[in-house]
CSV table of C-alpha atoms and ligand atoms in Angstrom, one decimal:
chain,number,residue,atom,x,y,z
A,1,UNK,CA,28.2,-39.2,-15.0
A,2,UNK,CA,24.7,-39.8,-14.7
A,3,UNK,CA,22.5,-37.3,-11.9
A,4,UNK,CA,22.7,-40.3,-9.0
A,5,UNK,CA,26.4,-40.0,-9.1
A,6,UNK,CA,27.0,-36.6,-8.9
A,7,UNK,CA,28.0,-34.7,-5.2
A,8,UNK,CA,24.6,-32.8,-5.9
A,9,UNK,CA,22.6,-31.6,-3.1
A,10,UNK,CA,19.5,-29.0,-3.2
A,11,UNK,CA,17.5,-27.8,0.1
A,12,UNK,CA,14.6,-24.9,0.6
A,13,UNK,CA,14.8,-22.8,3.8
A,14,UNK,CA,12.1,-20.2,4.6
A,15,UNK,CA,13.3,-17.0,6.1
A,16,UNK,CA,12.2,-16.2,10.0
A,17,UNK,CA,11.2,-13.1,11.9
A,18,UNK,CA,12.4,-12.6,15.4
A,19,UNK,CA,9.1,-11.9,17.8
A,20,UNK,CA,11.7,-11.6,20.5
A,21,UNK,CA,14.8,-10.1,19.1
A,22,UNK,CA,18.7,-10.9,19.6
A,23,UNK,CA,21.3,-8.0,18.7
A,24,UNK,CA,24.7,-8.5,20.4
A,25,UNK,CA,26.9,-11.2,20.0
A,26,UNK,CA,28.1,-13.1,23.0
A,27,UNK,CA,31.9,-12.7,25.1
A,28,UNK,CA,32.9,-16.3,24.3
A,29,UNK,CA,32.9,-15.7,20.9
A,30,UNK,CA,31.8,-18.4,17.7
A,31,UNK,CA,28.7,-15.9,16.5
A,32,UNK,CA,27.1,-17.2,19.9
A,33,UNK,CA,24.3,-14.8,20.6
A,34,UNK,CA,24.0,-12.4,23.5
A,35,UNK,CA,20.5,-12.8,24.5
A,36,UNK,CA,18.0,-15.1,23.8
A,37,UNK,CA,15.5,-14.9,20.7
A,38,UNK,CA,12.4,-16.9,19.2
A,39,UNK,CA,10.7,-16.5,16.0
A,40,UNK,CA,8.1,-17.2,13.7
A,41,UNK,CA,9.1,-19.1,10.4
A,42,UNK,CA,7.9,-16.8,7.2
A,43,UNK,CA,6.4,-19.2,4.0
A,44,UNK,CA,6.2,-16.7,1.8
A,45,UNK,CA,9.9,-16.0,1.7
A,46,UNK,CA,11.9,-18.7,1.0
A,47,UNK,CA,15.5,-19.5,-0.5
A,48,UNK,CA,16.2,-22.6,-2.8
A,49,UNK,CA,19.8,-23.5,-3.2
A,50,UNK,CA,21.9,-26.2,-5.0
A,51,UNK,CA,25.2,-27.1,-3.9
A,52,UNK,CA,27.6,-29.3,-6.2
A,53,UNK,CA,31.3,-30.3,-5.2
A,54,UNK,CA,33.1,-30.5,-8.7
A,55,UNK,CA,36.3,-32.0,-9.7
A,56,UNK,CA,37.6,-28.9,-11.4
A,57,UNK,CA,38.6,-25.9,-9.6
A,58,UNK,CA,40.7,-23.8,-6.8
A,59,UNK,CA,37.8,-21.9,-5.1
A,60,UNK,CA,34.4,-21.7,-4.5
A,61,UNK,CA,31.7,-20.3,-6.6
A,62,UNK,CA,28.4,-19.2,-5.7
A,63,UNK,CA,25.9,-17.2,-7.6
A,64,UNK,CA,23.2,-15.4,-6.1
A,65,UNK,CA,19.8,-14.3,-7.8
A,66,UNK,CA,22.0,-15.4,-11.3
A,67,UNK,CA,25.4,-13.1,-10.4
A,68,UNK,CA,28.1,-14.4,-9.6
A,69,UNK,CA,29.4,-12.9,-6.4
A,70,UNK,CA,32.8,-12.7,-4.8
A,71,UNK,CA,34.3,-10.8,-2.0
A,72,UNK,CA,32.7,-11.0,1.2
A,73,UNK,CA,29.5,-12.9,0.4
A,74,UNK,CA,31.6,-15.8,-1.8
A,75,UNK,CA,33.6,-15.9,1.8
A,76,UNK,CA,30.7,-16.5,4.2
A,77,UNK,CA,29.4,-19.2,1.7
A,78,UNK,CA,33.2,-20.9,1.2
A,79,UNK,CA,33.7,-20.6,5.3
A,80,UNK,CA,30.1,-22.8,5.8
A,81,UNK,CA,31.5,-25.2,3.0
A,82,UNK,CA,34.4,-25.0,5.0
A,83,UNK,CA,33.0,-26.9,8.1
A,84,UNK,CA,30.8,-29.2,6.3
A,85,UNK,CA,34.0,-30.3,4.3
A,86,UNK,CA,35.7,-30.7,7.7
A,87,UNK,CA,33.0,-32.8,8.7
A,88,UNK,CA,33.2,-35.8,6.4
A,89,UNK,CA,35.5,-36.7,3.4
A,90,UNK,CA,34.7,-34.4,0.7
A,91,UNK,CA,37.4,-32.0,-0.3
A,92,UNK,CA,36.5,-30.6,-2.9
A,93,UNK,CA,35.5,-27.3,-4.1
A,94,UNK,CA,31.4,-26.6,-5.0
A,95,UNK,CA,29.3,-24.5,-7.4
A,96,UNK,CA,26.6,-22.9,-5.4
A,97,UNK,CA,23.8,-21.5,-7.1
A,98,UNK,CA,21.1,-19.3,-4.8
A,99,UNK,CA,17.4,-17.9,-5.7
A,100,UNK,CA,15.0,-16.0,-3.0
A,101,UNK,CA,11.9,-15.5,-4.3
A,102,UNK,CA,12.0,-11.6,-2.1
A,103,UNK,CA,14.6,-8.7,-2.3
A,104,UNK,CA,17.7,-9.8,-1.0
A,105,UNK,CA,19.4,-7.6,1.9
A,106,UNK,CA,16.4,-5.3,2.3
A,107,UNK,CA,16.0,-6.5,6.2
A,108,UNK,CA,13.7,-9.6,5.1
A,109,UNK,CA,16.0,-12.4,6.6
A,110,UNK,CA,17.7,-13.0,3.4
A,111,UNK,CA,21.1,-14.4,5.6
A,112,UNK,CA,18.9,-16.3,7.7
A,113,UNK,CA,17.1,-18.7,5.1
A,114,UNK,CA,20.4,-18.7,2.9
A,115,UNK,CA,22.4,-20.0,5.3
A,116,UNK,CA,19.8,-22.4,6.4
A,117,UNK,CA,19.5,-23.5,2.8
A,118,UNK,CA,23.2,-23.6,2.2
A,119,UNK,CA,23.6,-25.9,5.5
A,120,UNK,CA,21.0,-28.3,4.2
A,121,UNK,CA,22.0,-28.4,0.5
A,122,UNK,CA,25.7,-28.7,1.3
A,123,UNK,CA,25.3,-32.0,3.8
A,124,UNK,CA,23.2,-33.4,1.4
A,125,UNK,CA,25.9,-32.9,-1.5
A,126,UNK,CA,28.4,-34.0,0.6
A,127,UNK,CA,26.4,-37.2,1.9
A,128,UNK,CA,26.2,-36.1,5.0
A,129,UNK,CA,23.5,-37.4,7.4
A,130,UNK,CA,23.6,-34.1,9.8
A,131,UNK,CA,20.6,-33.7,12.6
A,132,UNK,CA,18.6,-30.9,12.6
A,133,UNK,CA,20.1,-29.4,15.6
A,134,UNK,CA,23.8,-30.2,14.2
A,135,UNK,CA,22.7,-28.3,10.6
A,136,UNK,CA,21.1,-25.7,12.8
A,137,UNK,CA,24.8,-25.3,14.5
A,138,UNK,CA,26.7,-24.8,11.1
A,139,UNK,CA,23.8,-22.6,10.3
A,140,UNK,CA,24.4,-20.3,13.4
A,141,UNK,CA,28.0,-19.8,12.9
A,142,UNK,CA,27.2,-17.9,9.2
A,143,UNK,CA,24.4,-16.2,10.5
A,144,UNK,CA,22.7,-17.1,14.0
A,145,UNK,CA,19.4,-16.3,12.8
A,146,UNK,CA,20.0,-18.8,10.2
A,147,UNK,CA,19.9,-21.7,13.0
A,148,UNK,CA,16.0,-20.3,13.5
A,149,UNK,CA,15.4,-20.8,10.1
A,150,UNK,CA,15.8,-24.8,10.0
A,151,UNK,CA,12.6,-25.6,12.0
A,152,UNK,CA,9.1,-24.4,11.1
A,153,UNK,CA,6.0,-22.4,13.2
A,154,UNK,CA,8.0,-21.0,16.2
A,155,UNK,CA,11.6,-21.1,17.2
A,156,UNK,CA,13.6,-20.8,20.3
A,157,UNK,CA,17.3,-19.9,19.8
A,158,UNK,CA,18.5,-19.9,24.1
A,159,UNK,CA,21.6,-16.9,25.0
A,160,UNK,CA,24.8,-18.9,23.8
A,161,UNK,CA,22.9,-21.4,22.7
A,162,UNK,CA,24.8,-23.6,20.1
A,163,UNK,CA,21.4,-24.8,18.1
A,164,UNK,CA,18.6,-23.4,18.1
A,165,UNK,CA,15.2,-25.5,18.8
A,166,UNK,CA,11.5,-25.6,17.7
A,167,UNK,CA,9.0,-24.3,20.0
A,168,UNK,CA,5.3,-25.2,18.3
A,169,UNK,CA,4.7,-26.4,14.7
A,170,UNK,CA,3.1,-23.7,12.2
A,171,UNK,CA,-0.4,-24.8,13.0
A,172,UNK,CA,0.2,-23.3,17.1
A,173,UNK,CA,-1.4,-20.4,16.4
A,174,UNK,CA,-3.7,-18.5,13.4
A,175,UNK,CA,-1.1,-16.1,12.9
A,176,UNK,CA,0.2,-14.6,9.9
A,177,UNK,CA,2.8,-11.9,8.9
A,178,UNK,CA,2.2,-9.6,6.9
A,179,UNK,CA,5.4,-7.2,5.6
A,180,UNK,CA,5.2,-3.9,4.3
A,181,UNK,CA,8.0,-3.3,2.1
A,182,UNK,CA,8.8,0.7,2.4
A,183,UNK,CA,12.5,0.0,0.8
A,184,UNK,CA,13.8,-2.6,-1.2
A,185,UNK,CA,17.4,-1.4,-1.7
A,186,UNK,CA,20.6,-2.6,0.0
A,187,UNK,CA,20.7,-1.2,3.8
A,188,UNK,CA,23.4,1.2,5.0
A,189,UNK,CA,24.9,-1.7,7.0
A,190,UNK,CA,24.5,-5.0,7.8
A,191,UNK,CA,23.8,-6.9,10.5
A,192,UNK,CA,27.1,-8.0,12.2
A,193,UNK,CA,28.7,-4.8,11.5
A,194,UNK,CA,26.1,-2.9,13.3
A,195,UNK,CA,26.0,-4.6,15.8
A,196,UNK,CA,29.4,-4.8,16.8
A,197,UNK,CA,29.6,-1.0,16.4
A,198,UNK,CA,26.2,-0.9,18.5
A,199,UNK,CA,28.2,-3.2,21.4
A,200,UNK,CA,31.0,-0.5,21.4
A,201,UNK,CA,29.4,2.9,21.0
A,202,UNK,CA,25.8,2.9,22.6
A,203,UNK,CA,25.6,3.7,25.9
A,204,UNK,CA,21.9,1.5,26.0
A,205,UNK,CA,23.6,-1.5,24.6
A,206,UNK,CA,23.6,-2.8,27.9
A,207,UNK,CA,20.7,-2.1,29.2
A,208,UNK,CA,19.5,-3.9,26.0
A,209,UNK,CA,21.2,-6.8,27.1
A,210,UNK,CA,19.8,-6.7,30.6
A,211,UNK,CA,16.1,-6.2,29.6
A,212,UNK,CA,15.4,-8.6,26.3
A,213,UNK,CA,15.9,-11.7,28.3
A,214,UNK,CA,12.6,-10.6,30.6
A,215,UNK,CA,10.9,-9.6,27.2
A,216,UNK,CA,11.7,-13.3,25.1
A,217,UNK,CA,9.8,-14.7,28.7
A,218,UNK,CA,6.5,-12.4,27.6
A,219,UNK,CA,7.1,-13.2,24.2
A,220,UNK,CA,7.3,-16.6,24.9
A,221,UNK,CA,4.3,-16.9,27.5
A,222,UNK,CA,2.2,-15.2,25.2
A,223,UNK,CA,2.6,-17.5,22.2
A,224,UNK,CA,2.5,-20.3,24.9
A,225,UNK,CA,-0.4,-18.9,25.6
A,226,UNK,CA,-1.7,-17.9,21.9
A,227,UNK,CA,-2.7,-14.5,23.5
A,228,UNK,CA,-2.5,-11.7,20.9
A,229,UNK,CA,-1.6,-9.3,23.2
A,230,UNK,CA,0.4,-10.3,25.2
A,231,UNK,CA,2.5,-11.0,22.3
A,232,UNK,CA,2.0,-7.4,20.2
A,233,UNK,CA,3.1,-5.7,23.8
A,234,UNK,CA,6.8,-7.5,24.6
A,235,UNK,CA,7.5,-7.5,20.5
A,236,UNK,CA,7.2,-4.0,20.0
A,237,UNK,CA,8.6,-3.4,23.2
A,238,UNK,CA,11.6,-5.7,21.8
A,239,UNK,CA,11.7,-4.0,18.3
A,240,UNK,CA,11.8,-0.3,20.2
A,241,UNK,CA,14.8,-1.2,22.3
A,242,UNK,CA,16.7,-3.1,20.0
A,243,UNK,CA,16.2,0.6,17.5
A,244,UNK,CA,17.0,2.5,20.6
A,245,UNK,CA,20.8,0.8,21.0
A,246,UNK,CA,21.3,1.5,16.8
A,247,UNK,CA,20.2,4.9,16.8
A,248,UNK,CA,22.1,5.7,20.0
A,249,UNK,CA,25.7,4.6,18.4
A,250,UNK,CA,28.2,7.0,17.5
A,251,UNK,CA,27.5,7.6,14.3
A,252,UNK,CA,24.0,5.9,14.6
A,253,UNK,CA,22.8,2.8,13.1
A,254,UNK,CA,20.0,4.2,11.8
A,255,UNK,CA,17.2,1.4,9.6
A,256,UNK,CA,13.7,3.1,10.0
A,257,UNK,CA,12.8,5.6,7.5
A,258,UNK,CA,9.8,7.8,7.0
A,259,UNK,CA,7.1,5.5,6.1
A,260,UNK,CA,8.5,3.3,8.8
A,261,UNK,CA,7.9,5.6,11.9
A,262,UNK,CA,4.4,6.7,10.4
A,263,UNK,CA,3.4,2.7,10.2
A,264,UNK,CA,4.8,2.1,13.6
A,265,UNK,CA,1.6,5.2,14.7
A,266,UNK,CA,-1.0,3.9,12.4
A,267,UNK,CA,-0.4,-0.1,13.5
A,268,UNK,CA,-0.7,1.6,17.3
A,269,UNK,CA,-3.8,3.3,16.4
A,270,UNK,CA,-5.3,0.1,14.5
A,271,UNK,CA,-4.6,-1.6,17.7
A,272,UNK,CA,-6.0,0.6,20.2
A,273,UNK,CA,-9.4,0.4,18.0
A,274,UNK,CA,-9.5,-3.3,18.5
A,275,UNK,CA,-7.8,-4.6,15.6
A,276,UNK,CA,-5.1,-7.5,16.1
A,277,UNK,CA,-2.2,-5.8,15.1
A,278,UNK,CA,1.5,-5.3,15.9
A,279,UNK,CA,4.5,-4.4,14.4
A,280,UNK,CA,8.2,-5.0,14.2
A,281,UNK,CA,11.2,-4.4,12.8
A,282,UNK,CA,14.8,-6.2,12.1
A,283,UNK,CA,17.8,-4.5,10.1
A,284,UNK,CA,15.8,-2.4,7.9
A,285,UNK,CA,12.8,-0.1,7.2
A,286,UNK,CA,10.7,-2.6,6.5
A,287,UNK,CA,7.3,-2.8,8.8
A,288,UNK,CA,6.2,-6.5,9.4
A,289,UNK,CA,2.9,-6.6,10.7
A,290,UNK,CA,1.6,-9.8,13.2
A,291,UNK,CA,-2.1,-10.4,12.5
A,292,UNK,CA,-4.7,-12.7,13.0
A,293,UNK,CA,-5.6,-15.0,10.1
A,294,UNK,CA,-9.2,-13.9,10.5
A,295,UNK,CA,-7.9,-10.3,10.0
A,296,UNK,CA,-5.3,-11.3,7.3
A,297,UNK,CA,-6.9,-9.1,4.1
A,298,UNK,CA,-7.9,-6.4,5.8
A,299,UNK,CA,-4.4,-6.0,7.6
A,300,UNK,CA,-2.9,-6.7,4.2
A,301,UNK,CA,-5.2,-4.0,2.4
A,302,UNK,CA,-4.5,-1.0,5.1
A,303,UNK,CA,-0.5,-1.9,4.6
A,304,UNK,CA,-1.3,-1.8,0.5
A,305,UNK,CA,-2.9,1.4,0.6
A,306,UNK,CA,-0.3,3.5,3.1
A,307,UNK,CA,1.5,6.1,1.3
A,308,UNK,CA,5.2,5.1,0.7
A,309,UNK,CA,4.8,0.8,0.9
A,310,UNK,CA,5.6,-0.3,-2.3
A,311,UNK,CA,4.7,-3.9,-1.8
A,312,UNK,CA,3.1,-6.5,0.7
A,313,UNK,CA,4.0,-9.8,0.9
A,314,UNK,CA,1.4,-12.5,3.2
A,315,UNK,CA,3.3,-14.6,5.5
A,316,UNK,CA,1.8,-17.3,7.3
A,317,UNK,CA,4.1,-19.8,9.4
A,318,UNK,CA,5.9,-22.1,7.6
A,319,UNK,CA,7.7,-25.8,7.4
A,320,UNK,CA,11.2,-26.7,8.4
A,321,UNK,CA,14.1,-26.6,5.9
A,322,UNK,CA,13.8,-28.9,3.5
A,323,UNK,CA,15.5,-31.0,0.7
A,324,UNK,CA,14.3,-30.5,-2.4
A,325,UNK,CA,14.4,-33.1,-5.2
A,326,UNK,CA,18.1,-32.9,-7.5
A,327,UNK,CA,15.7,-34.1,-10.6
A,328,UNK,CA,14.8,-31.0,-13.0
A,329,UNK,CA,15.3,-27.6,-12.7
A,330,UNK,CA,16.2,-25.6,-9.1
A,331,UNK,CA,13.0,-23.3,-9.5
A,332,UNK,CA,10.7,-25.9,-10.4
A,333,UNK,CA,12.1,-28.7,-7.8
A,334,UNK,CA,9.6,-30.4,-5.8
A,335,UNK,CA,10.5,-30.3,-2.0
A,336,UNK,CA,10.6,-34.0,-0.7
A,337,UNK,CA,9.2,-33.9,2.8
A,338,UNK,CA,5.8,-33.9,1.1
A,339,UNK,CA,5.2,-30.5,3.2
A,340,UNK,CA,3.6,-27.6,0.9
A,341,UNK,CA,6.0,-26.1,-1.0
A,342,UNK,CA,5.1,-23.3,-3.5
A,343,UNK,CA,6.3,-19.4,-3.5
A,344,UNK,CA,8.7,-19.8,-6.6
A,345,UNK,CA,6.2,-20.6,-8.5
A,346,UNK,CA,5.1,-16.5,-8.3
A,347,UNK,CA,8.1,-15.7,-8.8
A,348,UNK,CA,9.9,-14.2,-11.2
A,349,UNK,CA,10.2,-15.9,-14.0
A,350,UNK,CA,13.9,-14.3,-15.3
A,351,UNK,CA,15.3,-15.9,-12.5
A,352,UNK,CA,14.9,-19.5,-14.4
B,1,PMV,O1,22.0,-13.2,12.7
B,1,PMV,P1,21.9,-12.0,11.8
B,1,PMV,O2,23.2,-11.5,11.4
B,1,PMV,O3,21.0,-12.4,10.6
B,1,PMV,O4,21.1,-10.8,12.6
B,1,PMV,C1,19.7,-10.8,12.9
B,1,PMV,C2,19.3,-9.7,13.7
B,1,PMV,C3,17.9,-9.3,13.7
B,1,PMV,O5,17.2,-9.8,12.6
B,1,PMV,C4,17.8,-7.8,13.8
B,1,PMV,C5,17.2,-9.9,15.0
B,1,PMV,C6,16.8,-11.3,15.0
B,1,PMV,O6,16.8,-11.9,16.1
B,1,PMV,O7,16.6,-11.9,13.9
């Protein structure tokens, strides 16, 4: 069976960054969200993933960064095949094979570009000619940053909001992102755990709930409005409170670490002095740091010189989900929107 024949489909998805954050997931159920969130799409750290429904076999098989995995990460991947399956007439079972080009489970949005990946790469291998907002849907119900991560520049995903939708293209604003890695290990717990645990046992969960919509609006207003400040105010103000309902559970969903808090200072100091500089936080220690593009390199050189960052990766926003060409190799796979593509070529090179 030559390539053309084969139920092969490949897609690229960058991960995102919430400016405004969403933790809690919503009463009616379907991994709806709670509260509203938008964010910026990261094109530094992207996921390339093949999906290829063969004749042969009972069950699914993915493998992620070369391992094969099983238990609960083979089950979020076979319950997304799942739906697309549902969706049109193939049946059968796939091979999925997964690379990021950034540590995986470290609080960089690893979920939310692999699912958007997975969404993409799937329809295409089944032959399915899914929308946007419909792969954006199947993307959400794995992982509802994920639906964030279809769409490029800034992203709006609305309280209960079934898809989520693009705000501005990358080229909105001269922004980048700039993330301080201060851990690169697997976190304590992950994200629907904790916050499922955080809806039962913090007593500022709801409060949460009742403030972030009020923050997105600043959030929102100030990219609207591309005013730096505006923005660095409501996100950190989101980050803190969404920290404060983890750390309040019983026991306490606690990400930040050492270098973390001390970053969280220094980035409020830089900022008071005039730099344009803000921080935030998702599911993990890590420290990512909104800048200007004029002040990209000498953000990225204060973050590279703090004690206890062991690596800096420069984000600037980036493209929609994409397919990516089934001719070749995965790693080397030109994307086929004709939109920059790039990042795997730094990577490493024992992931070929
Ligand atoms: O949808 P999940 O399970 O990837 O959770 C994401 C939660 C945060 O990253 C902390 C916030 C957000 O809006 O992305």
């Amino acid at each position: 069976m030559n390539r053309s024949e084969r139920a092969l489909g490949r897609a690229e998805a960058c991960a995102n960054i919430a400016l405004a954050k969403y933790w809690g997931k919503s009463e009616k159920g379907d991994n709806l969200t709670a509260v509203p969130s938008l964010s910026l799409t990261l094109d530094a750290l992207r996921t390339r993933t093949e999906v290829e429904f063969v004749n042969d076999g009972a069950l699914d098989r993915a493998f992620m960064q070369g391992e094969e995995v099983s238990g609960r990460a083979l089950s979020r991947v076979t319950d997304l095949l799942d739906r697309i399956r549902a969706r049109g007439a193939e049946k059968r079972r796939a091979i999925v094979t997964s690379y990021n080009n950034f540590p995986t489970a470290a609080g960089l949005a690893s979920s939310a570009s692999g699912f958007a990946a997975l969404s993409l790469a799937a329809a295409r291998a089944a032959a399915l000619a899914l929308t946007p907002g419909q792969l954006s849907s199947e993307a959400r119900k794995s992982s509802a940053s994920a639906a964030r991560s279809l769409f490029g520049g800034f992203v709006v995903l609305e309280r209960e909001a079934d898809e989520a939708t693009p705000l501005f293209p990358p080229d909105h604003w001269d922004v980048a992102m700039v993330v301080a890695v201060v851990a690169s290990g697997p976190k304590p717990i992950g994200s629907t755990g904790g916050m499922l645990h955080t809806k039962e046992t913090s007593p500022y969960y709801h409060p949460w709930e009742q403030n972030a919509p009020a923050i997105f609006l600043k959030v929102r207003e100030g990219v609207v409005r591309r005013d730096f400040e505006m923005v660095a105010e409501a996100m950190e103000h989101s980050t803190r409170l969404m920290h404060a309902t983890m750390i309040t559970s019983l026991p306490p969903v606690l990400y930040l670490k050492g270098a973390t808090v001390e970053l969280m200072h220094e980035v409020a100091a830089r900022r008071k002095g005039g730099h344009h500089v803000a921080y935030t936080m998702d599911a993990g220690p890590n420290v990512k740091v909104l800048t200007t593009l004029a002040e990209v390199e000498a953000t990225r050189d204060f973050l590279a010189s703090f004690q206890g960052v062991e690596r800096v990766i420069v984000c600037r926003p980036g493209p929609d989900a994409s397919p990516l060409s089934t001719d070749g190799p995965l790693l080397s796979a030109p994307r086929t929107d004709h939109l920059p593509g790039g990042g795997f070529e730094a990577a490493d090179s024992s992931q070929a």
